[in-house]
């Protein structure tokens, strides 16, 4: 199968006026317009400085093919996805997610609200590379309008997908760090409507991300962690730049790994006989919880759109990734930071116990993540690994997953850089390190 060249794992990314040019943006707008042949296309952006510039470039490109453009505002990527789904129209998101502020990007959304798949990306790239644009006659050129109803539509769906009354009555107090990103209005507002007395941090839209780095990792959340250590809050919440992800800090100020919050939400959401979808890179903590609950775990290739598609195909309600991106089908089939937040509040309200206490029921695993430069073709590397480690159990869902006595290692080539990623997991930190070192050394010596 041909793989997309411009579209990476999460859309097209680059630095404005360098690798992400206005010409490219306009061309991609034309290509998306030509591909979808839709009378209307929705568009939204995150808070980045170059947001308006790319929004107008991409919108102009799409309008030149005869599609009307509906701008729905600065809002999270899942907010646009929800609008697309409700209106059955495709969409374009201008965002570079958690990347540093100098970046921006373009992501295309299908009319069912899911991110377009790889096959569609290849088709759109082909239109762009070969200039197969279908431009409209002068009297058929698209128009531009603004619709401010998308934000409320999105927030209402989240609030009505959880037990909002139970949450409102539970007297939770929430600290939220939106990191100057696209959720600056929506997530604090959802918390207010759920009566969670939010204290907001970095809730001013600032395209330079002046307050903190956009990736919600512990080292970037020191302010939120300090606030949580005062002991005045039930839970701390943080999003990345476009708020398709959500991470948590417990009431004592401890960062909760995405794997553990996913396992916890699954534990309190699924029933016997249900299924859960996650990529092969996810922790065994999740598979243990699924076994305990009598639920089936479906493992896919890495990538949120792949997980979402598998959920739709198998009629599954919950799935997600270890980086804090949970997909909840009752709301919509895409990673959604605010939905993840609401699911966690729902379970805190129902269980009426502190987060740190609830997490004690989630098995603890250690994961070591490294990467090495890729010096040969992936197929060749794969063959060498299977030869060298013959006798071990392999899984080829995505890259190679090698099972050892006390854990596993996943080796896979990056889609965007010339590197090979090595993830090792075990119940013991030392063992995870040992496995990781063994495969890392082998790959380095190839
Ligand atoms: Mg993101």
XYZ file of C-alpha atoms and ligand atoms in Angstrom:
447
model
C 0.000 0.000 0.000
C 1.199 3.530 -0.790
C 1.816 5.554 2.363
C 1.070 9.262 2.642
C 4.133 11.509 2.334
C 2.827 14.919 3.397
C 0.360 13.701 6.011
C 2.129 12.299 9.078
C 0.500 10.356 11.931
C -1.517 13.464 12.783
C -1.914 15.527 9.640
C 0.510 17.841 7.850
C 2.950 19.648 10.160
C 5.668 22.240 9.650
C 7.074 25.667 10.383
C 5.224 28.540 8.655
C 7.011 30.068 5.656
C 9.650 27.341 5.839
C 8.373 23.826 5.154
C 4.710 24.750 5.703
C 4.185 27.454 3.081
C 1.098 29.375 2.018
C 1.390 27.747 -1.427
C 1.240 24.312 0.184
C -1.702 25.351 2.397
C -3.669 26.752 -0.548
C -2.860 23.666 -2.635
C -3.984 21.351 0.162
C -7.184 23.409 0.516
C -7.816 22.973 -3.231
C -7.035 19.242 -2.980
C -9.352 18.699 -0.005
C -12.094 20.651 -1.799
C -11.561 18.665 -5.019
C -11.578 15.356 -3.161
C -14.702 15.870 -1.034
C -16.825 17.708 -3.665
C -18.872 18.904 -0.685
C -21.122 21.956 -0.866
C -19.929 22.920 2.656
C -16.691 22.371 4.599
C -16.250 23.362 8.274
C -12.980 24.878 9.479
C -11.526 25.684 12.906
C -8.148 26.506 14.410
C -6.188 26.399 17.645
C -4.605 29.488 19.247
C -1.324 29.566 17.272
C -0.069 32.910 15.874
C -0.122 31.602 12.288
C -3.659 30.201 12.709
C -5.513 32.930 10.810
C -2.951 32.987 8.007
C -3.326 29.264 7.323
C -7.056 29.300 7.937
C -7.570 31.850 5.148
C -5.087 30.138 2.810
C -6.676 26.693 3.179
C -10.196 28.173 3.096
C -9.394 30.114 -0.123
C -8.068 26.932 -1.719
C -11.230 25.016 -0.837
C -13.526 27.880 -1.940
C -11.810 27.939 -5.342
C -13.186 24.416 -5.898
C -16.744 25.549 -5.176
C -17.140 24.567 -1.505
C -18.645 27.040 0.962
C -16.492 27.430 4.079
C -18.036 27.615 7.561
C -15.639 28.903 10.211
C -16.689 27.706 13.661
C -14.036 29.441 15.767
C -10.991 28.705 17.911
C -11.830 25.389 19.508
C -10.449 21.918 20.236
C -9.936 19.514 17.319
C -12.664 17.211 18.741
C -15.003 20.258 18.791
C -14.636 20.558 15.015
C -14.992 16.788 14.644
C -18.278 16.879 16.531
C -19.587 19.688 14.291
C -18.632 17.689 11.174
C -20.388 14.605 12.480
C -23.575 16.468 13.423
C -23.752 18.318 10.091
C -22.477 15.421 7.931
C -19.852 17.649 6.303
C -16.062 17.332 6.032
C -13.776 19.625 8.004
C -10.294 21.103 8.152
C -8.440 21.760 11.399
C -5.529 24.188 11.553
C -3.377 22.885 14.415
C -0.027 21.369 15.320
C -1.444 19.740 18.471
C 1.245 19.609 21.200
C 4.170 20.754 18.991
C 6.140 23.893 19.964
C 4.457 27.234 19.112
C 6.465 27.906 15.934
C 4.794 24.908 14.241
C 1.396 24.661 12.639
C -0.465 22.017 10.689
C -3.469 20.956 8.634
C -5.692 18.010 9.431
C -8.661 16.794 7.351
C -11.824 15.412 8.937
C -14.334 13.106 7.261
C -18.052 13.863 7.264
C -18.577 11.260 10.016
C -16.260 13.274 12.312
C -13.322 10.847 12.178
C -9.881 11.818 10.925
C -9.405 10.746 7.303
C -7.676 7.395 6.855
C -4.334 6.765 5.109
C -5.953 5.743 1.815
C -7.806 9.089 1.695
C -4.604 10.955 2.563
C -2.864 9.292 -0.381
C -5.733 10.351 -2.705
C -5.607 13.971 -1.478
C -1.812 14.030 -1.869
C -2.146 12.675 -5.409
C -4.495 15.552 -6.301
C -1.960 17.980 -4.816
C 1.208 16.473 -6.350
C -0.307 16.207 -9.826
C -2.325 19.430 -9.646
C -5.559 17.563 -10.421
C -7.645 20.422 -8.990
C -11.259 20.792 -10.120
C -11.603 24.579 -10.004
C -15.062 26.160 -10.059
C -16.407 28.620 -12.648
C -16.506 32.226 -11.453
C -20.165 32.066 -10.446
C -19.775 28.782 -8.499
C -16.902 29.872 -6.217
C -17.570 29.090 -2.543
C -18.552 31.656 0.114
C -17.276 32.172 3.637
C -19.425 32.362 6.763
C -19.159 32.090 10.530
C -21.240 29.792 12.729
C -20.856 30.246 16.482
C -23.219 27.418 17.442
C -20.533 24.701 17.192
C -19.045 25.402 20.605
C -22.304 24.902 22.533
C -23.242 21.868 20.474
C -19.940 20.270 21.443
C -20.063 21.145 25.146
C -23.669 19.936 25.469
C -22.826 16.557 23.970
C -20.084 16.035 26.566
C -22.237 17.155 29.490
C -25.122 14.898 28.443
C -22.805 11.890 27.888
C -22.063 11.659 31.643
C -24.093 11.658 34.878
C -23.967 15.435 35.112
C -26.338 15.588 38.105
C -24.172 13.204 40.151
C -21.061 15.212 39.253
C -22.762 18.510 40.093
C -23.834 17.213 43.506
C -20.491 15.690 44.445
C -18.740 18.884 45.478
C -15.615 18.258 43.407
C -13.107 21.068 43.134
C -11.031 21.046 39.965
C -7.829 22.799 38.893
C -7.409 22.955 35.112
C -4.434 23.969 32.972
C -5.440 24.544 29.346
C -1.887 25.579 28.413
C -2.971 28.699 26.433
C -4.440 26.289 23.864
C -7.711 25.650 22.024
C -9.623 24.470 25.113
C -9.130 27.814 26.928
C -12.883 28.473 26.909
C -14.552 25.060 26.492
C -13.010 22.964 29.275
C -13.306 25.576 32.095
C -16.871 26.290 30.892
C -17.813 22.574 30.943
C -16.411 22.384 34.488
C -18.469 25.415 35.525
C -21.626 23.869 34.059
C -20.848 20.641 35.946
C -20.555 22.663 39.170
C -16.902 21.647 39.710
C -15.749 25.091 40.954
C -12.830 25.233 38.519
C -9.698 27.236 39.099
C -8.199 27.810 35.651
C -4.548 28.093 34.805
C -3.198 29.441 31.498
C -6.750 29.855 30.225
C -5.856 32.863 28.093
C -5.529 32.064 24.385
C -1.862 32.690 23.623
C -0.358 31.360 20.395
C 3.150 31.650 21.768
C 2.317 29.202 24.602
C 4.112 31.632 26.913
C 3.103 29.857 30.111
C 4.194 26.304 29.446
C 5.237 23.827 26.790
C 2.139 22.458 25.039
C 2.795 18.745 25.568
C 1.069 17.679 28.820
C 4.058 15.916 30.385
C 4.948 16.151 34.103
C 7.956 18.436 33.457
C 5.655 20.945 31.725
C 2.989 20.915 34.429
C 4.957 22.111 37.466
C 2.539 25.007 38.184
C -0.507 22.723 38.155
C 1.334 20.157 40.284
C 2.241 22.874 42.856
C -1.398 23.977 43.016
C -2.480 20.357 43.547
C 0.039 19.976 46.379
C -1.855 22.610 48.390
C -4.433 19.865 49.009
C -7.338 22.142 48.101
C -8.422 20.309 44.930
C -9.954 16.926 44.108
C -8.184 16.593 40.760
C -5.883 18.474 38.388
C -6.506 18.382 34.648
C -4.274 19.394 31.704
C -4.710 19.387 27.927
C -2.352 19.625 24.958
C -2.607 22.500 22.424
C -5.664 21.226 20.539
C -7.182 19.394 23.528
C -7.687 15.983 22.011
C -5.716 14.713 24.985
C -6.184 15.010 28.734
C -3.915 14.052 31.613
C -4.590 14.034 35.345
C -2.846 14.984 38.601
C -4.187 13.285 41.734
C -5.330 15.170 44.842
C -1.828 14.873 46.348
C -0.019 16.334 43.335
C 1.120 13.093 41.637
C 1.103 12.924 37.848
C -1.014 9.997 36.565
C 0.327 8.174 33.502
C -2.104 8.037 30.567
C -2.059 4.242 30.644
C -3.276 4.242 34.233
C -6.036 6.816 33.734
C -7.237 4.867 30.673
C -7.232 1.602 32.665
C -9.086 3.292 35.538
C -11.781 4.771 33.298
C -12.156 1.414 31.509
C -12.463 -0.381 34.851
C -15.369 1.831 35.869
C -17.054 1.967 32.451
C -17.065 -1.503 30.869
C -19.339 -4.421 31.676
C -18.817 -8.150 31.168
C -18.890 -8.986 27.465
C -17.942 -5.443 26.329
C -14.915 -4.798 24.133
C -12.149 -2.198 24.431
C -9.809 -1.037 21.635
C -6.219 0.105 22.133
C -2.943 0.039 20.149
C -0.313 -2.687 20.719
C 1.826 -0.052 22.490
C -0.548 0.170 25.465
C 0.305 -1.148 28.906
C -0.611 -4.638 30.078
C -2.361 -2.867 32.966
C -5.248 -2.353 30.553
C -5.350 -5.999 29.474
C -5.335 -7.084 33.142
C -8.266 -4.784 33.891
C -10.138 -6.131 30.850
C -9.574 -9.720 31.991
C -10.771 -8.796 35.484
C -13.923 -7.200 34.085
C -14.608 -9.982 31.559
C -14.130 -7.570 28.640
C -12.401 -8.334 25.356
C -9.345 -6.253 24.401
C -8.827 -5.572 20.685
C -5.261 -4.521 19.789
C -4.587 -2.355 16.728
C -1.744 -0.545 15.012
C -0.592 2.681 16.695
C -2.581 5.847 15.860
C -5.794 7.361 17.189
C -7.645 7.285 13.816
C -6.882 3.537 13.551
C -8.243 2.916 17.058
C -11.352 4.990 16.231
C -12.024 3.049 12.994
C -11.627 -0.297 14.800
C -14.121 0.898 17.420
C -16.672 1.797 14.722
C -16.128 -1.516 12.863
C -16.500 -3.590 16.048
C -19.230 -1.447 17.621
C -17.094 -0.633 20.689
C -17.867 2.242 23.076
C -14.495 2.881 24.697
C -10.905 2.874 23.506
C -7.791 4.960 23.675
C -4.070 5.480 23.801
C -1.469 5.742 26.543
C -0.862 9.464 25.912
C -4.155 10.565 27.448
C -6.348 10.317 24.357
C -9.534 8.485 25.212
C -12.263 7.825 22.638
C -15.822 7.510 23.916
C -18.276 6.330 21.279
C -21.421 7.554 23.057
C -20.155 11.083 22.354
C -18.095 10.609 19.179
C -15.407 8.397 17.632
C -12.279 10.472 18.137
C -9.806 11.336 20.870
C -11.391 14.003 23.014
C -9.671 15.752 25.942
C -12.804 17.314 27.447
C -14.740 14.032 27.121
C -11.876 12.233 28.899
C -12.056 14.872 31.645
C -15.829 14.407 32.041
C -15.523 10.587 32.193
C -12.965 10.891 35.003
C -15.168 13.340 36.952
C -18.105 10.991 36.465
C -16.213 8.110 38.026
C -14.874 10.242 40.905
C -18.435 11.364 41.632
C -19.879 7.844 41.437
C -17.156 6.202 43.513
C -16.842 9.088 45.967
C -13.202 8.226 46.723
C -9.963 10.179 46.122
C -8.231 9.535 42.807
C -5.043 8.228 44.455
C -7.092 5.604 46.294
C -8.938 4.481 43.139
C -5.614 4.139 41.320
C -4.401 1.583 43.868
C -6.592 -0.989 42.081
C -4.711 -0.472 38.804
C -1.719 -2.800 38.366
C 1.586 -0.985 38.200
C 3.849 -1.443 35.175
C 6.969 0.346 34.029
C 7.520 1.369 30.442
C 10.855 2.501 29.015
C 10.749 4.381 25.702
C 13.852 4.964 23.598
C 14.676 5.380 19.912
C 17.670 4.610 17.684
C 18.566 5.955 14.228
C 17.237 3.705 11.439
C 20.218 2.706 9.271
C 18.533 0.071 7.044
C 15.170 -0.546 5.406
C 12.559 -1.585 7.953
C 11.781 -4.921 6.248
C 15.462 -5.848 6.517
C 15.618 -4.851 10.196
C 12.481 -6.890 10.870
C 14.023 -9.983 9.293
C 17.238 -9.580 11.299
C 15.290 -9.280 14.552
C 13.213 -12.407 13.923
C 16.386 -14.337 13.022
C 18.379 -13.154 16.024
C 15.605 -13.686 18.576
C 14.132 -16.835 17.083
C 12.192 -18.908 19.606
C 10.563 -15.854 21.212
C 6.917 -15.026 20.632
C 6.354 -12.243 18.069
C 3.339 -10.137 17.173
C 3.348 -8.204 13.890
C 0.268 -5.981 14.351
C 2.515 -2.903 14.187
C 6.297 -3.269 13.842
C 7.362 -6.232 15.981
C 6.206 -6.889 19.518
C 8.482 -9.397 21.229
C 7.234 -11.188 24.317
C 9.783 -12.077 27.017
C 9.207 -13.934 30.290
C 8.354 -10.827 32.340
C 7.190 -8.315 29.778
C 7.407 -7.215 26.179
C 9.218 -4.889 23.800
C 7.649 -3.139 20.828
C 10.005 -2.143 18.016
C 8.546 -0.005 15.236
C 9.771 2.480 12.647
C 8.635 6.082 13.064
C 6.284 7.358 10.342
C 7.841 10.821 10.307
C 11.535 10.465 11.251
C 14.303 8.043 10.237
C 14.321 6.356 13.633
C 13.145 3.111 15.179
C 11.179 3.364 18.424
C 11.777 0.836 21.195
C 9.175 0.503 23.994
C 9.750 -2.056 26.748
C 7.333 -2.849 29.548
C 7.527 -4.986 32.662
C 6.152 -5.086 36.194
C 9.683 -4.334 37.398
C 11.499 -1.184 36.324
C 14.849 -2.997 36.212
C 13.490 -5.696 33.904
C 11.960 -3.113 31.555
C 15.330 -1.348 31.410
C 17.123 -4.662 30.769
C 14.827 -5.584 27.856
C 15.110 -2.111 26.403
C 18.896 -2.139 26.570
C 19.113 -5.557 24.911
C 17.061 -4.571 21.837
C 18.451 -1.054 21.678
C 22.023 -2.416 21.607
C 21.101 -4.939 18.927
C 19.550 -2.225 16.745
C 22.468 0.146 17.271
C 24.940 -2.525 16.147
C 23.105 -3.391 12.925
Mg -3.339 16.923 20.198
